[in-house]
GROMACS .gro file of C-alpha atoms in nm:
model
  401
    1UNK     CA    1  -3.311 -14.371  -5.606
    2UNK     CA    2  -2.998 -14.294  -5.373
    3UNK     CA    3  -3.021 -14.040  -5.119
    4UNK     CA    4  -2.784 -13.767  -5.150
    5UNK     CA    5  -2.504 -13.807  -4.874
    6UNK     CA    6  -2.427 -13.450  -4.839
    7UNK     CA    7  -2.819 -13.336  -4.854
    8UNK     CA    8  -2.882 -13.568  -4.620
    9UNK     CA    9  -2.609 -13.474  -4.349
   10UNK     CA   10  -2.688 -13.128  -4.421
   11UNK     CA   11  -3.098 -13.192  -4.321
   12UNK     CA   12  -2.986 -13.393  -4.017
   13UNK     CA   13  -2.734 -13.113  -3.882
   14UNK     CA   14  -3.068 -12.935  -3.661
   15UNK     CA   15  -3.120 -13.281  -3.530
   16UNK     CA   16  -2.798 -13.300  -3.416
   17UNK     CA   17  -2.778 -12.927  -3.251
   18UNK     CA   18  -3.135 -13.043  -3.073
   19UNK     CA   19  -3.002 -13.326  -2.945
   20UNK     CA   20  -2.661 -13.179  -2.787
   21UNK     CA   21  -2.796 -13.099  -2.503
   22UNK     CA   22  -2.993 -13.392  -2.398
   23UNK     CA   23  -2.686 -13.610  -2.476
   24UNK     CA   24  -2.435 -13.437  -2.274
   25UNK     CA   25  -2.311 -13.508  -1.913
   26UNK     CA   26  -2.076 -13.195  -1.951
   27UNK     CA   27  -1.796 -13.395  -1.838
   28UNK     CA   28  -1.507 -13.635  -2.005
   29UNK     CA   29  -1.559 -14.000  -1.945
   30UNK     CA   30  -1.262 -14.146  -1.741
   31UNK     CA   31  -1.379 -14.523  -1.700
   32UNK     CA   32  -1.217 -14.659  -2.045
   33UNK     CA   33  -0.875 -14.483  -2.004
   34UNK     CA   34  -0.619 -14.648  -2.173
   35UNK     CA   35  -0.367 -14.550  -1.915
   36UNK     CA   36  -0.471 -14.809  -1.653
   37UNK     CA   37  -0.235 -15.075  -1.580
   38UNK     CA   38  -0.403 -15.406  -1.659
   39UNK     CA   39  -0.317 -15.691  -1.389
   40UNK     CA   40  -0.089 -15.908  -1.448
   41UNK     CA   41  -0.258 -16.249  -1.506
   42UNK     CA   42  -0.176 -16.570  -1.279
   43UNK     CA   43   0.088 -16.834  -1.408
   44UNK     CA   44  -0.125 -17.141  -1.573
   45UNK     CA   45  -0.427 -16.921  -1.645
   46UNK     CA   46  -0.639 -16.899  -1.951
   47UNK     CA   47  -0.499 -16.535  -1.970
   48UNK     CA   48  -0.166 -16.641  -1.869
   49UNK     CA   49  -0.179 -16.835  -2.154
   50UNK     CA   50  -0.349 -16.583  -2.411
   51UNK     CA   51  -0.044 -16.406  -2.316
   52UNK     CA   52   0.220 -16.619  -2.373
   53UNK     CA   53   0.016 -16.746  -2.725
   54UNK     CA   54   0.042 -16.363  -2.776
   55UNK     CA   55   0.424 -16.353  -2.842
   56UNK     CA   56   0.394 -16.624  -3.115
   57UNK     CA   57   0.272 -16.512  -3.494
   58UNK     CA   58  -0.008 -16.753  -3.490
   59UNK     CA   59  -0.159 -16.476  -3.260
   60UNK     CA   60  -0.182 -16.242  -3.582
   61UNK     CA   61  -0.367 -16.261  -3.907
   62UNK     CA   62  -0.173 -16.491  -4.132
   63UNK     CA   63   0.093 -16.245  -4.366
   64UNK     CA   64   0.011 -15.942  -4.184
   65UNK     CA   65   0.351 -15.733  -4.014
   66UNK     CA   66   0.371 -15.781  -3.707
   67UNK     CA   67   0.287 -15.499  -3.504
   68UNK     CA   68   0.613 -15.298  -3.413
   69UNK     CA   69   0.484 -15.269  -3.002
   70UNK     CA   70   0.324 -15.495  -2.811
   71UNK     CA   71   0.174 -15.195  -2.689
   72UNK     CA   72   0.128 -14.906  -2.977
   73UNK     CA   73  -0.045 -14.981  -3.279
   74UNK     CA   74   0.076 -14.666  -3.431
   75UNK     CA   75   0.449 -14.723  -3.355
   76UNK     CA   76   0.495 -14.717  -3.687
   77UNK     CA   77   0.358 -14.344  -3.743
   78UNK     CA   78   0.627 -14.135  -3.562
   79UNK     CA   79   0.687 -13.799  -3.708
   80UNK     CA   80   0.885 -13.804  -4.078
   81UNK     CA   81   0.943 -14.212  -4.016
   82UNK     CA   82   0.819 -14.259  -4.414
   83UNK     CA   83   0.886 -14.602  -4.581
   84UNK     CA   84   1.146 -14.600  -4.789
   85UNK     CA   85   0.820 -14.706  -5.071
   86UNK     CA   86   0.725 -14.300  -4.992
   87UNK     CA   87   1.047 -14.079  -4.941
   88UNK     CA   88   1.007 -13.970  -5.299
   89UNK     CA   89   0.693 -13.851  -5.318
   90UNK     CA   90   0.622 -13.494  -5.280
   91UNK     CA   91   0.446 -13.430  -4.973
   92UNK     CA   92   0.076 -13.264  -5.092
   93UNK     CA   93  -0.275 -13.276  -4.959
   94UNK     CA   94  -0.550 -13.468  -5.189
   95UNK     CA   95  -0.942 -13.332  -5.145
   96UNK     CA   96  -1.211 -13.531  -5.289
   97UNK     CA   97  -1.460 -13.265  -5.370
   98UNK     CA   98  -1.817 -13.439  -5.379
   99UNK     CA   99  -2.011 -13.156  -5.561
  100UNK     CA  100  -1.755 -13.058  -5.812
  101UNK     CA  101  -1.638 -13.441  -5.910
  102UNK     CA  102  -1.299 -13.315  -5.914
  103UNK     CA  103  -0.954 -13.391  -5.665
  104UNK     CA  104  -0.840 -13.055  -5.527
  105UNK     CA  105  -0.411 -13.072  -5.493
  106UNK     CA  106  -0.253 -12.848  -5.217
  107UNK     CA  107   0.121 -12.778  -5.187
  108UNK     CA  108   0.130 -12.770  -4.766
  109UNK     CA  109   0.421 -12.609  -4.766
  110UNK     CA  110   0.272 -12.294  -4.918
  111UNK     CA  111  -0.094 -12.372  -4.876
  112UNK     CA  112  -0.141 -12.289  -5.248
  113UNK     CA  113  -0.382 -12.516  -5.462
  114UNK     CA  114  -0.133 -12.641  -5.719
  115UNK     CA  115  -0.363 -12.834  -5.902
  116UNK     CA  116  -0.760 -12.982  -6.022
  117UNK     CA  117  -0.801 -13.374  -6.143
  118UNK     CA  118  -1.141 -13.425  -6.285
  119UNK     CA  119  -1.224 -13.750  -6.152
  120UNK     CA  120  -1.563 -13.962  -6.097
  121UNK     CA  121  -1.888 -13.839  -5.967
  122UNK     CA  122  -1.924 -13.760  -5.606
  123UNK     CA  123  -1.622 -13.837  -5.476
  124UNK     CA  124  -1.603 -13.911  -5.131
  125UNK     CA  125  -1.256 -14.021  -4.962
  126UNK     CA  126  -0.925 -14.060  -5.138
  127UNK     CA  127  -0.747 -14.370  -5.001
  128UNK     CA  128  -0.408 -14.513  -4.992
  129UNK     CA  129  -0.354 -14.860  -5.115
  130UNK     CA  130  -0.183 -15.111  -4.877
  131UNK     CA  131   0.130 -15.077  -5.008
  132UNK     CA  132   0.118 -14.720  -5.037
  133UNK     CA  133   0.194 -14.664  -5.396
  134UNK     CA  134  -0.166 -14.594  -5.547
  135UNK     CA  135  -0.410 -14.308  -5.386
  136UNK     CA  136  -0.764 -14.474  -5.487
  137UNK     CA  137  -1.069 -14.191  -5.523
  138UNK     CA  138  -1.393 -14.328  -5.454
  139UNK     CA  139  -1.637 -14.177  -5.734
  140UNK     CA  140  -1.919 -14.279  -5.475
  141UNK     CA  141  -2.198 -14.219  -5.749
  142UNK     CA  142  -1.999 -14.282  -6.034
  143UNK     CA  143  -1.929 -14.651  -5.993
  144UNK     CA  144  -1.542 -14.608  -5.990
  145UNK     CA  145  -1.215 -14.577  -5.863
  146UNK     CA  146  -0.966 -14.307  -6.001
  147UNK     CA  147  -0.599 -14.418  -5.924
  148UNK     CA  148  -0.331 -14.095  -5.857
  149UNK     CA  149   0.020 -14.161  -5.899
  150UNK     CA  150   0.172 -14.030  -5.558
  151UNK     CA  151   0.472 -13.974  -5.725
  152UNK     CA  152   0.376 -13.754  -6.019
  153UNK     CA  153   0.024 -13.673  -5.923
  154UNK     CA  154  -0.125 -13.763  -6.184
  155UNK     CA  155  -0.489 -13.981  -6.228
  156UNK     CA  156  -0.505 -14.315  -6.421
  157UNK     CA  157  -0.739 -14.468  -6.586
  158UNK     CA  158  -1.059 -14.531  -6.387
  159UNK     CA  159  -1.174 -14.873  -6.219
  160UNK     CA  160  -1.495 -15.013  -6.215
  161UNK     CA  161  -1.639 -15.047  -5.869
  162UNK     CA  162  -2.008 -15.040  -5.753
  163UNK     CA  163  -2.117 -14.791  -5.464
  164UNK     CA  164  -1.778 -14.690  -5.369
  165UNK     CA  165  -1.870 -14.499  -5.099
  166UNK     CA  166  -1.533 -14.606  -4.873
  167UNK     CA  167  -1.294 -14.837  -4.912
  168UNK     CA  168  -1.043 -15.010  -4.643
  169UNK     CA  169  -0.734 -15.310  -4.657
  170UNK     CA  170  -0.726 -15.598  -4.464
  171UNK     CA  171  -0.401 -15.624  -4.245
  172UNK     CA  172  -0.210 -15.875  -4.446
  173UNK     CA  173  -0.242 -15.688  -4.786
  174UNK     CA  174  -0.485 -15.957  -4.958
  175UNK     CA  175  -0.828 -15.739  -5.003
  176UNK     CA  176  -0.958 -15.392  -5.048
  177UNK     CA  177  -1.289 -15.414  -4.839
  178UNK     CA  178  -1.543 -15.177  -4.996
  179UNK     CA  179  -1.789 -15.001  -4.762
  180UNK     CA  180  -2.118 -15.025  -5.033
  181UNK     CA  181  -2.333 -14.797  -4.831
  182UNK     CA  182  -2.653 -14.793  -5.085
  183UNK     CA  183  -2.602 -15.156  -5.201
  184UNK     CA  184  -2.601 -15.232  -4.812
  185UNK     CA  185  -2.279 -15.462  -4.842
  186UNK     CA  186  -1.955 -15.513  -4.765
  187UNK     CA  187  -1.731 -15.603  -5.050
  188UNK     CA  188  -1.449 -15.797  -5.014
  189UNK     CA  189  -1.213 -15.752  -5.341
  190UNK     CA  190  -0.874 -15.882  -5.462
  191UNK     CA  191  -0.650 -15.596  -5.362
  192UNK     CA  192  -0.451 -15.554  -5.655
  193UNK     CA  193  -0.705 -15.599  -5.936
  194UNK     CA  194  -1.071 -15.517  -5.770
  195UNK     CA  195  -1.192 -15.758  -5.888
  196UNK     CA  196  -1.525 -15.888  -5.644
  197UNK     CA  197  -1.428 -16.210  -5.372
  198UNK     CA  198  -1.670 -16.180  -5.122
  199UNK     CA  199  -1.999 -15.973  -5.088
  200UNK     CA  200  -2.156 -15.970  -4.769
  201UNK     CA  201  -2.493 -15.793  -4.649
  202UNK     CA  202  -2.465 -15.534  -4.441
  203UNK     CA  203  -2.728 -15.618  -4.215
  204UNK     CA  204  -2.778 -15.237  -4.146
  205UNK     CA  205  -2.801 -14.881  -4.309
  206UNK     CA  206  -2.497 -14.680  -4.441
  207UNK     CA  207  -2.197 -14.905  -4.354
  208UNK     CA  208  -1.913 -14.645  -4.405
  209UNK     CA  209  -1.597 -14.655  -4.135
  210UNK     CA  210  -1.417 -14.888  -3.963
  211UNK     CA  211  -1.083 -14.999  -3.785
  212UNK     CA  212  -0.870 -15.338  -3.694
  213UNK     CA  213  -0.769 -15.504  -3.436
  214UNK     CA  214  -0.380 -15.512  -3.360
  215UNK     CA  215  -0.400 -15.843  -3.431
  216UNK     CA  216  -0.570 -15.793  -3.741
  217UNK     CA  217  -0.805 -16.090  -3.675
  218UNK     CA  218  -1.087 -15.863  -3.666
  219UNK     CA  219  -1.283 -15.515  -3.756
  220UNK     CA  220  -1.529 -15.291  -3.597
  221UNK     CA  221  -1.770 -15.127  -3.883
  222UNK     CA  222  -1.959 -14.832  -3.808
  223UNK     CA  223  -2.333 -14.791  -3.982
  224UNK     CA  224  -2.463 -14.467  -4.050
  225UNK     CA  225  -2.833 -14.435  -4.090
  226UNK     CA  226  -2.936 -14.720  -3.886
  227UNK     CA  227  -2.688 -14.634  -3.587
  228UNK     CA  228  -2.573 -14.977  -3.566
  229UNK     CA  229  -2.211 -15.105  -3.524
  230UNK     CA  230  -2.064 -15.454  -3.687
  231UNK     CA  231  -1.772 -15.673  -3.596
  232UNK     CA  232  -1.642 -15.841  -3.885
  233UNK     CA  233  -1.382 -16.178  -3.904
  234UNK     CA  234  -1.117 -16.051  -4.119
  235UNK     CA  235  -1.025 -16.425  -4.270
  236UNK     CA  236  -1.376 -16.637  -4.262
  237UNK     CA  237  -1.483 -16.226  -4.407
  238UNK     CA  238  -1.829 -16.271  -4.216
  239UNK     CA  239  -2.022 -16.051  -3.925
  240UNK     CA  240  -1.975 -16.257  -3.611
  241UNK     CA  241  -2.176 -15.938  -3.402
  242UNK     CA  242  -2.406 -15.668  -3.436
  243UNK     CA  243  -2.548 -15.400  -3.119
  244UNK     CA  244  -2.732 -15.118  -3.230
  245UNK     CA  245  -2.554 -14.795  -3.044
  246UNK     CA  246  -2.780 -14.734  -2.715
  247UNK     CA  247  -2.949 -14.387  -2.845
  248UNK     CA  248  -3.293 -14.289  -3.041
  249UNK     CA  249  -3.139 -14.160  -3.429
  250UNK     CA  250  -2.766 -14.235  -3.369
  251UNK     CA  251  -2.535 -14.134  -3.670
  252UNK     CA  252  -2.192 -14.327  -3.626
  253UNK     CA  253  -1.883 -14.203  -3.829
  254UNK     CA  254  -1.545 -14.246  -3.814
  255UNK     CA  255  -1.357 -14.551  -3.581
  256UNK     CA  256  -1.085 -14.568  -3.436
  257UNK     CA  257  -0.891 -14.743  -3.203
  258UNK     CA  258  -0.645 -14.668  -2.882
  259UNK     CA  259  -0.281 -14.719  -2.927
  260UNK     CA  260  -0.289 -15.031  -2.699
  261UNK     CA  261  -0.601 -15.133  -2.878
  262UNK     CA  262  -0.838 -15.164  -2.542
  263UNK     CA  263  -1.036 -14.892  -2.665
  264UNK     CA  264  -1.248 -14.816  -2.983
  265UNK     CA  265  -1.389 -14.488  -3.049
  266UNK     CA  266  -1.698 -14.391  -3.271
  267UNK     CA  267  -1.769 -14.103  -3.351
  268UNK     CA  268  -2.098 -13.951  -3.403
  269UNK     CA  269  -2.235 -13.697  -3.545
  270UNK     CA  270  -2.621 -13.684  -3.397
  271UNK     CA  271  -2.492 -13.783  -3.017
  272UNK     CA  272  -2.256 -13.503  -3.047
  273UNK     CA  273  -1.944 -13.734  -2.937
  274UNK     CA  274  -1.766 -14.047  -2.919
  275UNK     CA  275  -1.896 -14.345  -2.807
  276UNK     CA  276  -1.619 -14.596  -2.655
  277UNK     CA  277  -1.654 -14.989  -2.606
  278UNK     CA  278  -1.412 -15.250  -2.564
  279UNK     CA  279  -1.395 -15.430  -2.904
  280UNK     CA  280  -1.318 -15.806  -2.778
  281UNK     CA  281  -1.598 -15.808  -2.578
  282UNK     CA  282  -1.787 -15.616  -2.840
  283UNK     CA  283  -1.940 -15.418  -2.492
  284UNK     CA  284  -2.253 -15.195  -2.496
  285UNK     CA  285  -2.082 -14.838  -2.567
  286UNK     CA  286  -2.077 -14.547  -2.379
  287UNK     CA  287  -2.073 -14.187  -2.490
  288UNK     CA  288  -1.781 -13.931  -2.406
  289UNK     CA  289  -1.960 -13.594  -2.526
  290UNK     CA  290  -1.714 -13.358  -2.747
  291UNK     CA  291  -1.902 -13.160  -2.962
  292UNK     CA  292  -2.185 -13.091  -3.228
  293UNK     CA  293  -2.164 -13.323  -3.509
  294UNK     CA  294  -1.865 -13.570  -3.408
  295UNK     CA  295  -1.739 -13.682  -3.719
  296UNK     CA  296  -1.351 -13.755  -3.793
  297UNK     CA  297  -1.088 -13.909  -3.567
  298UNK     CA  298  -0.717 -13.891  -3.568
  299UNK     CA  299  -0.415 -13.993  -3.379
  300UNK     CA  300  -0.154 -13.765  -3.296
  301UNK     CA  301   0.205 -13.901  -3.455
  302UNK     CA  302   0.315 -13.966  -3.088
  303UNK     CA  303   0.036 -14.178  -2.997
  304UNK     CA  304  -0.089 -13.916  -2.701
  305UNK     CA  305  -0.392 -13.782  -2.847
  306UNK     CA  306  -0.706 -13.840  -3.036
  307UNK     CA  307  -0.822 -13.522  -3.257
  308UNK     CA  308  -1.211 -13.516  -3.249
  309UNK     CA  309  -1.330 -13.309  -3.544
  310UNK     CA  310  -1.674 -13.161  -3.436
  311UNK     CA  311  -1.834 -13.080  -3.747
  312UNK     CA  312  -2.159 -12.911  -3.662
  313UNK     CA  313  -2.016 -12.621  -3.444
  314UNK     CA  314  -1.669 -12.575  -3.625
  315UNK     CA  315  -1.435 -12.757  -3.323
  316UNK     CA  316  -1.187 -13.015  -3.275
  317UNK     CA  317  -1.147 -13.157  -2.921
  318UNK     CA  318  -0.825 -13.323  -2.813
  319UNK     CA  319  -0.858 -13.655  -2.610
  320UNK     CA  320  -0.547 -13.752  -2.418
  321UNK     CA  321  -0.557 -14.130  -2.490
  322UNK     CA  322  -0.384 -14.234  -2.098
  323UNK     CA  323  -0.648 -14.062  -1.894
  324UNK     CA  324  -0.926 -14.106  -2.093
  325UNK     CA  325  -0.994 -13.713  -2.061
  326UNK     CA  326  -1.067 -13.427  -2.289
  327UNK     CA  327  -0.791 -13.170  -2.238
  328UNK     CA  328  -0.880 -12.915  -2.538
  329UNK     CA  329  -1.144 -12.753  -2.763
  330UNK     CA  330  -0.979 -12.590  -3.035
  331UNK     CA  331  -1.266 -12.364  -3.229
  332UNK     CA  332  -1.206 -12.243  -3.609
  333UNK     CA  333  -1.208 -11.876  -3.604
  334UNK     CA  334  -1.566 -11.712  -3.759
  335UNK     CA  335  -1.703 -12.136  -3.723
  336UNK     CA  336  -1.658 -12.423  -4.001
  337UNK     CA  337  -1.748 -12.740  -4.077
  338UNK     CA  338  -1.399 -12.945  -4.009
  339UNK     CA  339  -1.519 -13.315  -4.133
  340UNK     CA  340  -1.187 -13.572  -4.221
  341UNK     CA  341  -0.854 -13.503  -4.276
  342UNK     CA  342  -0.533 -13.629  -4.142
  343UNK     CA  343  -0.227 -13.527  -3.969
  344UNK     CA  344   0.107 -13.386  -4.125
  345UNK     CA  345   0.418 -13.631  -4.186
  346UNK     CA  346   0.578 -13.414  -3.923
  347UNK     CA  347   0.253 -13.455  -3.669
  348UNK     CA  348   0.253 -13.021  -3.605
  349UNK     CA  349  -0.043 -12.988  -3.886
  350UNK     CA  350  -0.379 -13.150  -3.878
  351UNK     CA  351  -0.529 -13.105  -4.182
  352UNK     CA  352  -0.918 -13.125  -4.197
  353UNK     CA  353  -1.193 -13.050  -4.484
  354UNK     CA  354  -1.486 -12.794  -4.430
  355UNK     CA  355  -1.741 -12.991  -4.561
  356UNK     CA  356  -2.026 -12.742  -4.588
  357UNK     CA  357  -1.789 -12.436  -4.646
  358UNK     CA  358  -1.548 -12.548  -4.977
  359UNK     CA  359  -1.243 -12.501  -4.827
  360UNK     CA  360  -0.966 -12.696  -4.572
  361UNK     CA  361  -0.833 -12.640  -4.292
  362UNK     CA  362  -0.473 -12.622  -4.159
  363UNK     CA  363  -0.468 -12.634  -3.767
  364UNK     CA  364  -0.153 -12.643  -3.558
  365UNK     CA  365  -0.115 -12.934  -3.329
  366UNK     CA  366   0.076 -12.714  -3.083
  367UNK     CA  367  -0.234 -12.512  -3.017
  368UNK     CA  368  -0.497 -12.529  -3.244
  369UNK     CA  369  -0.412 -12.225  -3.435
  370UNK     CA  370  -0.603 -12.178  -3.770
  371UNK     CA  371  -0.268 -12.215  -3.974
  372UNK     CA  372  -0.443 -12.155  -4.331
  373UNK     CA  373  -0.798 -12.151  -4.492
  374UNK     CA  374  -0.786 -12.274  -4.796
  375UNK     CA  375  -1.040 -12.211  -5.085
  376UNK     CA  376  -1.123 -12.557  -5.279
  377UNK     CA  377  -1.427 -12.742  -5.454
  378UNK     CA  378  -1.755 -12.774  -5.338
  379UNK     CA  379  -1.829 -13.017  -5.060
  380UNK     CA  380  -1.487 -13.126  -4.971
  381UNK     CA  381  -1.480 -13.442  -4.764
  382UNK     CA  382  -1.243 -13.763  -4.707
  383UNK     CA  383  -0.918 -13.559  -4.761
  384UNK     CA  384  -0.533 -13.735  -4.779
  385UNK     CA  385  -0.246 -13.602  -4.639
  386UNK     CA  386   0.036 -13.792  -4.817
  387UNK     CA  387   0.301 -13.922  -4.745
  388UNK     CA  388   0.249 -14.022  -4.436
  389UNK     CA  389   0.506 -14.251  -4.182
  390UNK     CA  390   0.362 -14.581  -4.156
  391UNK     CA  391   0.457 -14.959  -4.319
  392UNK     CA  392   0.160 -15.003  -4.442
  393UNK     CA  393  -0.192 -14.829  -4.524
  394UNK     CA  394  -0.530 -14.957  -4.388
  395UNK     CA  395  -0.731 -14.736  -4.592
  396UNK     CA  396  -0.994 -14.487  -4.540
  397UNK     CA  397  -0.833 -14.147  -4.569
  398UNK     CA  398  -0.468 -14.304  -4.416
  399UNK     CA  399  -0.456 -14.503  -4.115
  400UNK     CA  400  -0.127 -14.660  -4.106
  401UNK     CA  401   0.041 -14.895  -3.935
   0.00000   0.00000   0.00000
């Protein structure tokens, strides 16, 4: 019998207060800045020569874009830069609600629910294809995907999928790459049809999140319940690594990575932060406390800052990405439950769910002000802001590129 995501978050959140304080160092963790200027390496060295291969495609997943900076994975993401694929779609926010089995629509422009799509049961993220014309709802516990029209907002008919729990795209377009938490796989599936390629075993409890390389070549999967973290070959679609994250009942959630890709960050929810390694080395992490119940991570449309949504005390912390630092702690008025969300085409809204409260959150990037409260299903979780700028869509609940 499955375990009940949401039942079993909720039962863990004392653990997580508990361990707060014993995890903290009450101060921001400056030794992976992304800042630092790296040395330049000596002519007719292996790095010399990592560098020059670097310029040339073959340094890239085959048929994946090449990234717009050699130094900004999210060049692509600057505020209102939408793909021409996008400009028509009406700009709303899509929340999965996992108790109500229904897709909550919000106009952002007035706040105001505008509509309610019955969809699948327990649905837990809604996801934008690739190439950014479908928005796929995983219907966790019901075994399938529900495609929305972007354009019209409307749901299609329903996919058959096992264990959708989260689903992400590989960089060149090829394969949806389903996170099967409860089968304990990862399921590599033609992107286009879903129909099954690859299934891989997990090798740990609760695979859910994840991120890519900039060259695409490889991904860093975070596991839930058995606090373990994966790297993954994108094109042989095998785990090449596995280090369990260096702390007694570690919960790892979202991942993401710097804008000059040097550092990943995981967040998690029981170590009340973000742990940060260096993901070609695959290095032992280290944790940069933010707040109770770490959960969702998000880049700020000019590539400066990394929203940390702290679930269990109703917080978002702002990491400013060159010094490595924490420079704010933006609390919800009255407390919350912010959980995942996404940032505004313009980059002044970030948009988050309160998971244990039925409602979202609008927050303004400027200063954290509590923009809107907005009354939805029960158990809102992955939400999408949509459009978003971006060439191409990596999955989860929009990480573009």
């Amino acid at each position: 019998m499955r375990t009940h995501r949401l039942a079993t978050a909720a039962a863990l959140s004392a653990t997580a207060l508990l361990v707060s304080t014993a995890c903290s160092t009450g101060g921001a963790s400056t030794g992976n800045a992304v800042g630092k200027p790296a040395a330049k390496p000596a002519a007719g060295s292996a790095a010399a020569g990592a560098a020059e291969q670097a310029k040339s495609g073959d340094a890239y997943l085959p048929g994946m874009p090449p990234p717009l900076s050699p130094t900004d994975v999210y060049a692509a993401d600057r505020p209102n830069e939408l793909s021409p694929v996008v400009k028509s779609f009406p700009s709303r926010v899509y929340v999965p609600n996992t108790l109500s089995n229904t897709v909550t629509v919000i106009d952002p422009a007035t706040y105001k629910v505008i509509d309610t799509i019955p969809v699948g049961d327990q649905p837990q993220h809604v996801v934008p294809s690739w190439d950014l014309k479908t928005l796929w709802v995983n219907n966790d516990l019901g075994n399938t995907l529900t495609p929305i029209d972007p354009a019209t907002g409307k749901a299609g008919a329903t996919v058959d999928v096992h264990d959708p729990y989260n689903l992400y795209f590989t960089p060149d377009g090829k394969y949806a790459v389903v996170m099967a938490s409860a089968d304990h796989q990862l399921v590599f599936r033609d992107a286009h049809t879903m129909k099954v390629v690859k299934a891989i075993p997990s090798q740990c409890a609760g695979v859910n999140h994840a991120d890519f390389s900039p060259d695409g070549k490889y991904f860093i999967v975070s596991c839930e319940f058995s606090g373990d973290l994966l790297k993954v070959d994108t094109a042989k679609m095998e785990i090449v690594a596995k280090q369990k994250i260096p702390m007694n009942g570690s919960m790892p959630q979202d991942v993401k990575i710097s804008p000059n890709g040097k550092v990943w960050y995981v967040a998690d929810m029981v170590a009340n932060g973000v742990w940060e390694l260096n993901g070609d080395t695959f290095s032992k992490p280290q944790l940069l406390p933010t707040g109770a119940g770490a959960h969702g991570l998000y880049v700020s449309r000019d590539s400066k800052d990394l929203y940390i949504s702290n679930r269990g005390e109703g917080s978002v912390s702002v990491l400013d990405f060159a010094t490595g630092q924490l420079v704010h702690k933006w609390w919800i008025p009255g407390g919350g439950s912010p959980d995942m969300g996404g940032v505004s085409a313009d980059g002044k809204v970030l948009w988050l769910t309160g998971r244990y409260n039925s409602v979202v959150y609008a927050m303004s990037t400027a200063d954290g002000k509590l923009l809107a409260k907005i009354p939805v299903g029960d158990g809102p979780h992955g939400l999408c802001v949509y459009p978003q700028p971006g060439r191409y869509s990596l999955g989860h609940t929009g990480v573009f590129r």
